[in-house]
Short mmCIF file of N, CA, C and O in Angstrom, two decimals:
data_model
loop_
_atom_site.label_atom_id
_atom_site.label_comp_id
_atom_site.label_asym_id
_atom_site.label_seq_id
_atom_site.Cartn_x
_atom_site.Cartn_y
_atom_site.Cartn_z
N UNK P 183 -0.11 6.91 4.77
CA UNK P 183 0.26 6.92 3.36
C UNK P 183 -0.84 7.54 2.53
O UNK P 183 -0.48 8.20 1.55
N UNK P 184 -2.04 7.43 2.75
CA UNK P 184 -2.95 7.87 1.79
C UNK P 184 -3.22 9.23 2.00
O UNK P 184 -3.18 10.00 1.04
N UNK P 185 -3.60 9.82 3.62
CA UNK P 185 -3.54 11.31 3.15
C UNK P 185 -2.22 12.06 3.20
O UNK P 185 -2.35 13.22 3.59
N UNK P 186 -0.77 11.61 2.84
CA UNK P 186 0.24 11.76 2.50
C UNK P 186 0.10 12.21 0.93
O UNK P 186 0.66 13.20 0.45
N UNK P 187 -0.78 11.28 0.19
CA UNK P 187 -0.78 11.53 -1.27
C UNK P 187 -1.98 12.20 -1.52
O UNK P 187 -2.24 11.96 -2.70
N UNK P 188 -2.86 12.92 -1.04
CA UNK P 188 -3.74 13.34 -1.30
C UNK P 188 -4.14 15.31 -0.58
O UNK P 188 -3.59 15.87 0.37
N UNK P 189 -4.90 15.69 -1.22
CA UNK P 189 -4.57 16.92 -0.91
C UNK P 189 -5.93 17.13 -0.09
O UNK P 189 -6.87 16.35 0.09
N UNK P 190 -5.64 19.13 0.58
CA UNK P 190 -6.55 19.02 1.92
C UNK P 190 -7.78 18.91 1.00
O UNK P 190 -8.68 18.31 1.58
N UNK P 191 -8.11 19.27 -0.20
CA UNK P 191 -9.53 19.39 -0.98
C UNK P 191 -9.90 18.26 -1.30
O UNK P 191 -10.87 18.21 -2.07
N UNK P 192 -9.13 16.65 -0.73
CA UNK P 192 -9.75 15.17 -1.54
C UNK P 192 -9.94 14.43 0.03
O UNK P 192 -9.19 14.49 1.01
N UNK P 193 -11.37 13.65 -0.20
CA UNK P 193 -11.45 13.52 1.04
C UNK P 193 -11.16 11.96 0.82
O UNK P 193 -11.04 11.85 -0.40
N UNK P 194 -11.01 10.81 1.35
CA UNK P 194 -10.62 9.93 1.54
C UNK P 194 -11.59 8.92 2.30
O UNK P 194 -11.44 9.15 3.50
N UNK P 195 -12.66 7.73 2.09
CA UNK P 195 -12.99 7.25 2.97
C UNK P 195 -12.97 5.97 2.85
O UNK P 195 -13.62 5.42 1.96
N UNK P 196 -11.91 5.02 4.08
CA UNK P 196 -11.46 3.92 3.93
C UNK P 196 -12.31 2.77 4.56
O UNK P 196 -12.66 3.17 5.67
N UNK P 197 -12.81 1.51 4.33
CA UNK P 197 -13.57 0.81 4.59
C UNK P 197 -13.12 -0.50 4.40
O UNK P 197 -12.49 -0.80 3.38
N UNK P 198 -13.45 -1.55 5.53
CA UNK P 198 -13.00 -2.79 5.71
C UNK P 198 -11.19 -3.24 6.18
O UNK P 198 -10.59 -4.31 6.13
N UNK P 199 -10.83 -2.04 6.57
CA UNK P 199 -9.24 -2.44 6.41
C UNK P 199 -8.77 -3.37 7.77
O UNK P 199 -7.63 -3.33 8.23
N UNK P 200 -10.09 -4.38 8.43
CA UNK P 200 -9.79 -4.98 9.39
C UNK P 200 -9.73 -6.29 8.36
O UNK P 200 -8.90 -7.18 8.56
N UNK P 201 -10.53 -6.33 7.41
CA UNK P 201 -10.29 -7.54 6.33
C UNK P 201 -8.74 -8.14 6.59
O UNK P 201 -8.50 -9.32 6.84
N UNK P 202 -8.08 -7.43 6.51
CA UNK P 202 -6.37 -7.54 6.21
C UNK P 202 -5.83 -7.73 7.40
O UNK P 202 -6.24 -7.11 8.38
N UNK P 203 -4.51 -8.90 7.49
CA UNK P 203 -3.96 -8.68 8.75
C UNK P 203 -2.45 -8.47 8.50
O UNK P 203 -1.61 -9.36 8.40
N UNK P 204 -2.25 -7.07 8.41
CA UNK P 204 -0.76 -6.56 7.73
C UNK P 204 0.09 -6.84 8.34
O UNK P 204 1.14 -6.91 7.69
N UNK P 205 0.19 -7.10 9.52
CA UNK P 205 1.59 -7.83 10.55
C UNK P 205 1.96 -9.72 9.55
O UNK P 205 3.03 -10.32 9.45
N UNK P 206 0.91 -10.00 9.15
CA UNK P 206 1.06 -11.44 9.13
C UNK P 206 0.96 -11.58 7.22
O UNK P 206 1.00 -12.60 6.53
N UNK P 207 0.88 -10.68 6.97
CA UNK P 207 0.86 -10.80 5.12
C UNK P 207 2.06 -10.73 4.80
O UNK P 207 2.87 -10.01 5.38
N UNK P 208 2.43 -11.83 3.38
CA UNK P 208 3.61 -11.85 2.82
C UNK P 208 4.41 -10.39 2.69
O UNK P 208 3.80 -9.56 2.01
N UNK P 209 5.43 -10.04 3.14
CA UNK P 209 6.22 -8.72 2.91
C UNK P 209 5.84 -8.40 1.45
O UNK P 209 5.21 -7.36 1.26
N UNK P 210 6.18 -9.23 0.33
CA UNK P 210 6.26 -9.15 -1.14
C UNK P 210 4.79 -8.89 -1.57
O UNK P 210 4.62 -8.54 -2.74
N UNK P 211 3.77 -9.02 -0.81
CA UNK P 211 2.45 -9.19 -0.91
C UNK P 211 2.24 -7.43 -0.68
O UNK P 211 1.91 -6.67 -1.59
N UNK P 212 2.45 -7.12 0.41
CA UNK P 212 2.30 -5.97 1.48
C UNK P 212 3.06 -4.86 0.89
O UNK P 212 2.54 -3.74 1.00
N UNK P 213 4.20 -4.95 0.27
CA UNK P 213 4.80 -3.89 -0.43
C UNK P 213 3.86 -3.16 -2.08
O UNK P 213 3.48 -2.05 -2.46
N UNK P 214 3.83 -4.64 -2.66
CA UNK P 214 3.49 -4.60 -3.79
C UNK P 214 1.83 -3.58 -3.35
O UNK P 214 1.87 -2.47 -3.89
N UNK P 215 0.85 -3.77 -2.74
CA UNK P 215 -0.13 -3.23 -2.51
C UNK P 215 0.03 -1.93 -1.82
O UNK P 215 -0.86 -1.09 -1.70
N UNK P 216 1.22 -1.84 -1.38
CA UNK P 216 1.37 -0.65 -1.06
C UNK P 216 1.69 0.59 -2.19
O UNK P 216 1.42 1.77 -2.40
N UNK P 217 2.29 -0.27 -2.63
CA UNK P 217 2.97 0.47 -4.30
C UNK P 217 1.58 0.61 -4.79
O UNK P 217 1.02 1.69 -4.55
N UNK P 218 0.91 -0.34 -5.45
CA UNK P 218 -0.37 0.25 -6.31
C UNK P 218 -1.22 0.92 -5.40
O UNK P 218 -2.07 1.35 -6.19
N UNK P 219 -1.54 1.28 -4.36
CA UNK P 219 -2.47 2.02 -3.65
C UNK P 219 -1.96 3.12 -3.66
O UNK P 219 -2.82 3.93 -3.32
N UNK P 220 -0.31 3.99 -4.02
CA UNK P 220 -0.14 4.97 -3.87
C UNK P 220 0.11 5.01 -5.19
O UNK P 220 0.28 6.20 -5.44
N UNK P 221 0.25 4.33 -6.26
CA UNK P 221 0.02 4.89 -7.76
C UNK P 221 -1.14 5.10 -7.93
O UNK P 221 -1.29 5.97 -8.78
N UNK P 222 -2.29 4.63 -7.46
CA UNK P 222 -3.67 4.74 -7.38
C UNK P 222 -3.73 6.26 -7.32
O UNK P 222 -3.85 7.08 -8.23
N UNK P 223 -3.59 6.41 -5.87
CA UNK P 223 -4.01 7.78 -5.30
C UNK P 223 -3.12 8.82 -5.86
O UNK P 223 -3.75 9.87 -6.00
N UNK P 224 -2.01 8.91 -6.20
CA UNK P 224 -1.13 10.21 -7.02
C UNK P 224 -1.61 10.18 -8.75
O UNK P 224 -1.06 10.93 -9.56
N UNK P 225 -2.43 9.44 -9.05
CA UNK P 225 -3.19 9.40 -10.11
C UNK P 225 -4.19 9.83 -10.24
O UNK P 225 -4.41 10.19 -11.40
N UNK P 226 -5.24 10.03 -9.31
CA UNK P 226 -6.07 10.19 -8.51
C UNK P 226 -5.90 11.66 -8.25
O UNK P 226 -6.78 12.25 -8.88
N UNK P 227 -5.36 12.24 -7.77
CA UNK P 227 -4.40 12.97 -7.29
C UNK P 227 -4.62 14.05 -8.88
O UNK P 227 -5.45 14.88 -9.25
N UNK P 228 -3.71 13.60 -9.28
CA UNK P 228 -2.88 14.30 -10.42
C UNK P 228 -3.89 14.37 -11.42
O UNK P 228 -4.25 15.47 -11.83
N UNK P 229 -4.22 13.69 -11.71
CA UNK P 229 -5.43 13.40 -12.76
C UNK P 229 -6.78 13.38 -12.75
O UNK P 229 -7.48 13.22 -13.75
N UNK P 230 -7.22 13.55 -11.48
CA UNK P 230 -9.14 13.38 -11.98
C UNK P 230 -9.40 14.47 -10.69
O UNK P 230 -10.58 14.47 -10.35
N UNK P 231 -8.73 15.19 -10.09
CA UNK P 231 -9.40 16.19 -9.45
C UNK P 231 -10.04 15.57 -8.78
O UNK P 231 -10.88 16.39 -8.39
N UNK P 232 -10.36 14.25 -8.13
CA UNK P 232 -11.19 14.07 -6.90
C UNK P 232 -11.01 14.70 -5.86
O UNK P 232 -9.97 14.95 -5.24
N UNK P 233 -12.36 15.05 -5.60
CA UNK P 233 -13.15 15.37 -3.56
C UNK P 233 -13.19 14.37 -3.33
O UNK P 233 -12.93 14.21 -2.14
N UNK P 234 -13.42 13.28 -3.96
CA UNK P 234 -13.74 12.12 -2.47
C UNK P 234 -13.34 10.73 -3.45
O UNK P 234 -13.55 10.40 -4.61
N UNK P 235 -12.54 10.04 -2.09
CA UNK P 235 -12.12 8.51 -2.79
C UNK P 235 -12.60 7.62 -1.85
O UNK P 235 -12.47 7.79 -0.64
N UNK P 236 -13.21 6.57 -2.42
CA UNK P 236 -13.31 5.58 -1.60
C UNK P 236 -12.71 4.26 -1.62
O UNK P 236 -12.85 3.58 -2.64
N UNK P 237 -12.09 3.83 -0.69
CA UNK P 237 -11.24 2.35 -0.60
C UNK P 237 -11.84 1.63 -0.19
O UNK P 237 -12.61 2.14 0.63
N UNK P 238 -12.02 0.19 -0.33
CA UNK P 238 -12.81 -0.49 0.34
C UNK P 238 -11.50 -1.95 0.30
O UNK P 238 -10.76 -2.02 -0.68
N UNK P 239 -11.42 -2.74 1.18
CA UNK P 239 -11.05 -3.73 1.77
C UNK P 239 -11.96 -5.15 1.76
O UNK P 239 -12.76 -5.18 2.70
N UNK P 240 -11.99 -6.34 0.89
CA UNK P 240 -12.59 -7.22 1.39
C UNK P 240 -12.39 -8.58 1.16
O UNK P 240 -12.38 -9.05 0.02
N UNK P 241 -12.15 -9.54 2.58
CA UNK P 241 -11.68 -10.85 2.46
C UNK P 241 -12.85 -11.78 2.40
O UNK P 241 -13.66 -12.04 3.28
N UNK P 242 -12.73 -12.30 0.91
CA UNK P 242 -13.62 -12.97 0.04
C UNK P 242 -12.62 -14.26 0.22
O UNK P 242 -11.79 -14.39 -0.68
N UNK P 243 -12.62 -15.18 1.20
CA UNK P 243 -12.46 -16.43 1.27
C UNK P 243 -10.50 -16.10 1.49
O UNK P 243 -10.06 -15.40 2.41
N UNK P 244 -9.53 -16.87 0.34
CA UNK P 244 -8.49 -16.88 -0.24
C UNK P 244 -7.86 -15.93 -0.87
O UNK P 244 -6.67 -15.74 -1.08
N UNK P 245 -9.22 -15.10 -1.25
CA UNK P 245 -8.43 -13.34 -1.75
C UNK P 245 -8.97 -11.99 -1.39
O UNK P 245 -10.10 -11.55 -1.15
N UNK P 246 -7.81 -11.53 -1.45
CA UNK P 246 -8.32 -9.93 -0.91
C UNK P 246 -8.55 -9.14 -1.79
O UNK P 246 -7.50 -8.93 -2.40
N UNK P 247 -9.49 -8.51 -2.25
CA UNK P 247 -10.49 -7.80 -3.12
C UNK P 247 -10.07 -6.22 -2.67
O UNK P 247 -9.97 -6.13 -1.45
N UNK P 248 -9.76 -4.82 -3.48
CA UNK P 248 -9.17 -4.02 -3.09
C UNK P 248 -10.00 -2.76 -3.81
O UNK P 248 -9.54 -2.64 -4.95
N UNK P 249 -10.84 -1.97 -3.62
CA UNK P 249 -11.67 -1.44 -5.10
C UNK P 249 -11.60 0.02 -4.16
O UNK P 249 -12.07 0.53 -3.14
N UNK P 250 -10.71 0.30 -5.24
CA UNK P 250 -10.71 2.34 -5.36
C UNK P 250 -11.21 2.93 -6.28
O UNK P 250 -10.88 2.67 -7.44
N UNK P 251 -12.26 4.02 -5.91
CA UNK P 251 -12.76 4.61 -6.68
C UNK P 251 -13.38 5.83 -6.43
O UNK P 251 -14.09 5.96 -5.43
N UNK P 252 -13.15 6.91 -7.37
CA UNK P 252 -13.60 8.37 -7.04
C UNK P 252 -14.53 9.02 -7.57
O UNK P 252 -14.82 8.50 -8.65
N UNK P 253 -15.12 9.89 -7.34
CA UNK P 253 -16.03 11.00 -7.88
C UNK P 253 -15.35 12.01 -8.81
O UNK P 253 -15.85 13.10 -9.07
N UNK P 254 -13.89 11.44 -9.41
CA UNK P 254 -13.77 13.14 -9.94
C UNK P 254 -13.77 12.86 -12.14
O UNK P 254 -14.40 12.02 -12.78
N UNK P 255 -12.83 13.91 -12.65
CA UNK P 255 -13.13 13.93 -14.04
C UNK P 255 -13.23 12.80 -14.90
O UNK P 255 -13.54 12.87 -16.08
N UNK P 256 -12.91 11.61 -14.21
CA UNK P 256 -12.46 10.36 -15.02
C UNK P 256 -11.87 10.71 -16.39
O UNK P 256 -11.28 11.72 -16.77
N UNK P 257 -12.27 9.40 -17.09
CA UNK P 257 -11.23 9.71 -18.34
C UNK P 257 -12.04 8.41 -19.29
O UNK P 257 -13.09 7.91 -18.87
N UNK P 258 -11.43 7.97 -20.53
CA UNK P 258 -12.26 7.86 -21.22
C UNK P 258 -11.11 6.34 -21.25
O UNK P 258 -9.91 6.38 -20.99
N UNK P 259 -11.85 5.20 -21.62
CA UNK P 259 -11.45 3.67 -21.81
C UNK P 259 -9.75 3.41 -22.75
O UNK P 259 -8.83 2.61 -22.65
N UNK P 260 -9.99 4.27 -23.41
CA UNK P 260 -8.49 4.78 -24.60
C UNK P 260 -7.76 5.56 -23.87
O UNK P 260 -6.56 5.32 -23.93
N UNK P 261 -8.10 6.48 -23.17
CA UNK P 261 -6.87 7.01 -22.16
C UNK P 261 -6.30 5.41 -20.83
O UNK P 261 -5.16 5.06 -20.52
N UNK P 262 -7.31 5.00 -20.51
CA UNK P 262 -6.59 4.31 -19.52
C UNK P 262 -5.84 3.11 -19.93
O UNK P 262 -5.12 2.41 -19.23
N UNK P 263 -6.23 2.93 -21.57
CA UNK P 263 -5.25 1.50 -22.25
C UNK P 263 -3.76 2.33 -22.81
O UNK P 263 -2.75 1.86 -23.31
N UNK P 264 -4.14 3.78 -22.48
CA UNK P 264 -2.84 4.35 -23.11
C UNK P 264 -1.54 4.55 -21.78
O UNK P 264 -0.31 4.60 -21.81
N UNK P 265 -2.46 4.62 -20.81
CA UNK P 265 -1.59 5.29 -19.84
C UNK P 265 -0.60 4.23 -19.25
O UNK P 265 -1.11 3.16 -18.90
N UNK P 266 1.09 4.43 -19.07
CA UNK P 266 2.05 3.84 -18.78
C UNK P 266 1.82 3.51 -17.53
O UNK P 266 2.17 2.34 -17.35
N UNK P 267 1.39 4.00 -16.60
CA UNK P 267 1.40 3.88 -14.94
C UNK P 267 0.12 2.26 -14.92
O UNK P 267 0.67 1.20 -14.63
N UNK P 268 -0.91 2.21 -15.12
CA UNK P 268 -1.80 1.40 -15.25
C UNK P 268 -0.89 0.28 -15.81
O UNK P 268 -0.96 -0.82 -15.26
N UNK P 269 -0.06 0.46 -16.81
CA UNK P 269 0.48 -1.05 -17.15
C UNK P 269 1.12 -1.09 -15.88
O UNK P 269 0.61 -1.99 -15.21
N UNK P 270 2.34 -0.29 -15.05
CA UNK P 270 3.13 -0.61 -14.05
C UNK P 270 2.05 -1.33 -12.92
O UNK P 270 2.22 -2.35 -12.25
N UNK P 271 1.02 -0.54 -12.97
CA UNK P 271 0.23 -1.42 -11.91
C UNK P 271 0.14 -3.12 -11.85
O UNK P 271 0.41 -4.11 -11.17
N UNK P 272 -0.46 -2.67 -13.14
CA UNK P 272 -1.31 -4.25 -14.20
C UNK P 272 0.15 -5.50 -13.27
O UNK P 272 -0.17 -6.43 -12.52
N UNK P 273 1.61 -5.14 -13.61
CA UNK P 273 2.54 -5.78 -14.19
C UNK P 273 2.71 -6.02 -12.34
O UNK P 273 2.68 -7.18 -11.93
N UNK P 274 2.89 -4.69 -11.18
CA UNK P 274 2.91 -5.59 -10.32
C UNK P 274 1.89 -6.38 -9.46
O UNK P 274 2.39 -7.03 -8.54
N UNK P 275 0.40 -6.43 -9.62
CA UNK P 275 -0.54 -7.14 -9.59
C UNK P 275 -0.08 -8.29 -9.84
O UNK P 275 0.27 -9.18 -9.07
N UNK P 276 -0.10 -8.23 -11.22
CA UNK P 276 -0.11 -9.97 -11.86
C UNK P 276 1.48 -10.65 -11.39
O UNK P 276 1.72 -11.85 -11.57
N UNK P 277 2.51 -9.66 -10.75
CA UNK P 277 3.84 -10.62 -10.64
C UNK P 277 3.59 -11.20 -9.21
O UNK P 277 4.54 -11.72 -8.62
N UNK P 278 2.03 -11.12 -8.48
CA UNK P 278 2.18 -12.11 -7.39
C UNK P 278 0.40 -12.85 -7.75
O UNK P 278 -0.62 -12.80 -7.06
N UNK P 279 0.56 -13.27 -8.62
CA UNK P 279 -1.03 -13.83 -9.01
C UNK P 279 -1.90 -13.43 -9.35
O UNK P 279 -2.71 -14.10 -10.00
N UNK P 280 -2.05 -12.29 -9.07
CA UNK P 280 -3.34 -11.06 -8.49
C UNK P 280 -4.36 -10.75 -9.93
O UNK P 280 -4.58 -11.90 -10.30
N UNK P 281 -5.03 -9.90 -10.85
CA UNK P 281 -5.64 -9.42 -11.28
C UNK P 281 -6.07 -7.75 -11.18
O UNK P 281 -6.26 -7.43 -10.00
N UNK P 282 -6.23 -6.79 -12.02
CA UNK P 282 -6.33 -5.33 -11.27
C UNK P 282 -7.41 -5.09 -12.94
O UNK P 282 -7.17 -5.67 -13.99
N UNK P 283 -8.34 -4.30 -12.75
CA UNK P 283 -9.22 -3.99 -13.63
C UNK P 283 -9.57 -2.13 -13.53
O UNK P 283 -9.58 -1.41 -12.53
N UNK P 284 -9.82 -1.81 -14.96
CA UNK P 284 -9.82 -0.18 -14.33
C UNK P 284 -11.01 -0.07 -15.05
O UNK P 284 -11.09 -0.85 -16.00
N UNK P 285 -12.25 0.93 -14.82
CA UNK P 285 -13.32 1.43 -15.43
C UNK P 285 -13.50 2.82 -15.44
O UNK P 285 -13.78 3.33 -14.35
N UNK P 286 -13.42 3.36 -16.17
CA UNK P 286 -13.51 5.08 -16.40
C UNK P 286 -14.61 5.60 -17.42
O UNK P 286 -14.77 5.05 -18.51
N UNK P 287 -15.33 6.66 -17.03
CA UNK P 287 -15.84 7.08 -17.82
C UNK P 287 -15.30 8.68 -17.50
O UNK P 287 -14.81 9.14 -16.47
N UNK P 288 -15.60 9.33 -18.83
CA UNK P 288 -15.43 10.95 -18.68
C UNK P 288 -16.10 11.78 -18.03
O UNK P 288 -16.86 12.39 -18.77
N UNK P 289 -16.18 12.12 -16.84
CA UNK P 289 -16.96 12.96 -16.19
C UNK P 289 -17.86 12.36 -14.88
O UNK P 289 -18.77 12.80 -14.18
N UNK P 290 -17.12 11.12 -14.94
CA UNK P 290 -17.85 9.85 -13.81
C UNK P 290 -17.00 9.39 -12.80
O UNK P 290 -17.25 8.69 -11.82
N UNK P 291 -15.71 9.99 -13.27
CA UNK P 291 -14.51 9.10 -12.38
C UNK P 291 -14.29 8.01 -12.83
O UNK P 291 -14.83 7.52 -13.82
N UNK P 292 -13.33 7.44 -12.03
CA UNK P 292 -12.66 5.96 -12.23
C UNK P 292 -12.57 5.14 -11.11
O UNK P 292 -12.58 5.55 -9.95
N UNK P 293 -12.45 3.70 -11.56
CA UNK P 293 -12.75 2.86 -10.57
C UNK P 293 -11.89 1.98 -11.02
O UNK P 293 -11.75 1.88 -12.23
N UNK P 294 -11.11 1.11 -10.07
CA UNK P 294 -9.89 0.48 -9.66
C UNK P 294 -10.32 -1.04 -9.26
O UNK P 294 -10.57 -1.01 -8.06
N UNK P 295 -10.49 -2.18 -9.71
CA UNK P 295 -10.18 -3.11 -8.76
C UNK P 295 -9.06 -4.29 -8.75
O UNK P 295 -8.35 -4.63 -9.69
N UNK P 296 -9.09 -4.95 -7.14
CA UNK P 296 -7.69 -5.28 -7.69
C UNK P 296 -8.08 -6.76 -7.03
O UNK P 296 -8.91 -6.75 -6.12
N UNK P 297 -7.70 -7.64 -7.32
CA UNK P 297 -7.44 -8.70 -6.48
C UNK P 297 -6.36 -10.17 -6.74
O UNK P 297 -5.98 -10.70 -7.79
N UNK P 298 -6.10 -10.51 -5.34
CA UNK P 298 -5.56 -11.62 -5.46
C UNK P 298 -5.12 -12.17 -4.12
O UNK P 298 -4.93 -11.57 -3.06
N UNK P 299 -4.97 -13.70 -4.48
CA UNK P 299 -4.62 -14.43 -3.48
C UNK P 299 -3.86 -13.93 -2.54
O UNK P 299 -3.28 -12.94 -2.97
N UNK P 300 -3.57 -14.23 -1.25
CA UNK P 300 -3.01 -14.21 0.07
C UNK P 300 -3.46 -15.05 0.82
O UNK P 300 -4.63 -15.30 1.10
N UNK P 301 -2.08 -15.71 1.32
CA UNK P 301 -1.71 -16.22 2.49
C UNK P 301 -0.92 -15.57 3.54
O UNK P 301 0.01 -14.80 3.28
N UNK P 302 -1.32 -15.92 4.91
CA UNK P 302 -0.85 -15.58 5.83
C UNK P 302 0.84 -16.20 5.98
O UNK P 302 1.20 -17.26 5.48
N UNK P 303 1.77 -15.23 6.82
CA UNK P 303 3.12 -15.94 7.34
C UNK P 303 2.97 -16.36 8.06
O UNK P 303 3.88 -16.98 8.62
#
């Protein structure tokens, strides 16, 4: 899925994804993160010209901690309270507990984090 959404010029480097055990995570859990990781990256994508993204994965007790973030044009704190896709995120984050935070500066990239509870099936 990720270098599906990403082009041959963005490089991608994924870290911790043994944190997660995707056979045994809530379906509703597993979709929903699937959804914001590829609004992430076609944002990403579309919008900041990144060479290089980094994902990172990490099971902090009861929640899984999710932080994307790139090297490319970023954008400025008023673009990302403006942008419609970030609320869609925000909205499916929080419809399973979760939390998602974005930090951008212009010319710094942007940075993604997301977290929330999980339990195993």
């Amino acid at each position: 899925m990720l270098t599906s959404n990403t082009s041959l010029n963005t490089r991608i480097i994924l870290r911790g994804q043994e944190a997660i055990h995707r056979n045994k995570l809530a379906s509703e859990k597993k979709i929903i993160l699937y959804r914001v990781l590829q609004e992430l990256i076609i944002n990403i994508k579309k919008y900041n010209g990144a060479k290089l993204v980094a994902i990172s994965l990490e099971n902090t007790g009861n929640y899984l901690e999710l932080t994307c973030s790139d090297k490319g044009n970023g954008c400025t704190n008023n673009d990302l309270r403006n942008g419609n896709m970030n609320q869609i995120m925000e909205n499916r984050i929080f419809s399973i507990g979760g939390d998602i935070t974005f930090e951008a500066e212009k010319g710094k990239g942007l940075r993604a984090v997301l977290k929330f509870q999980f339990k195993y099936v």
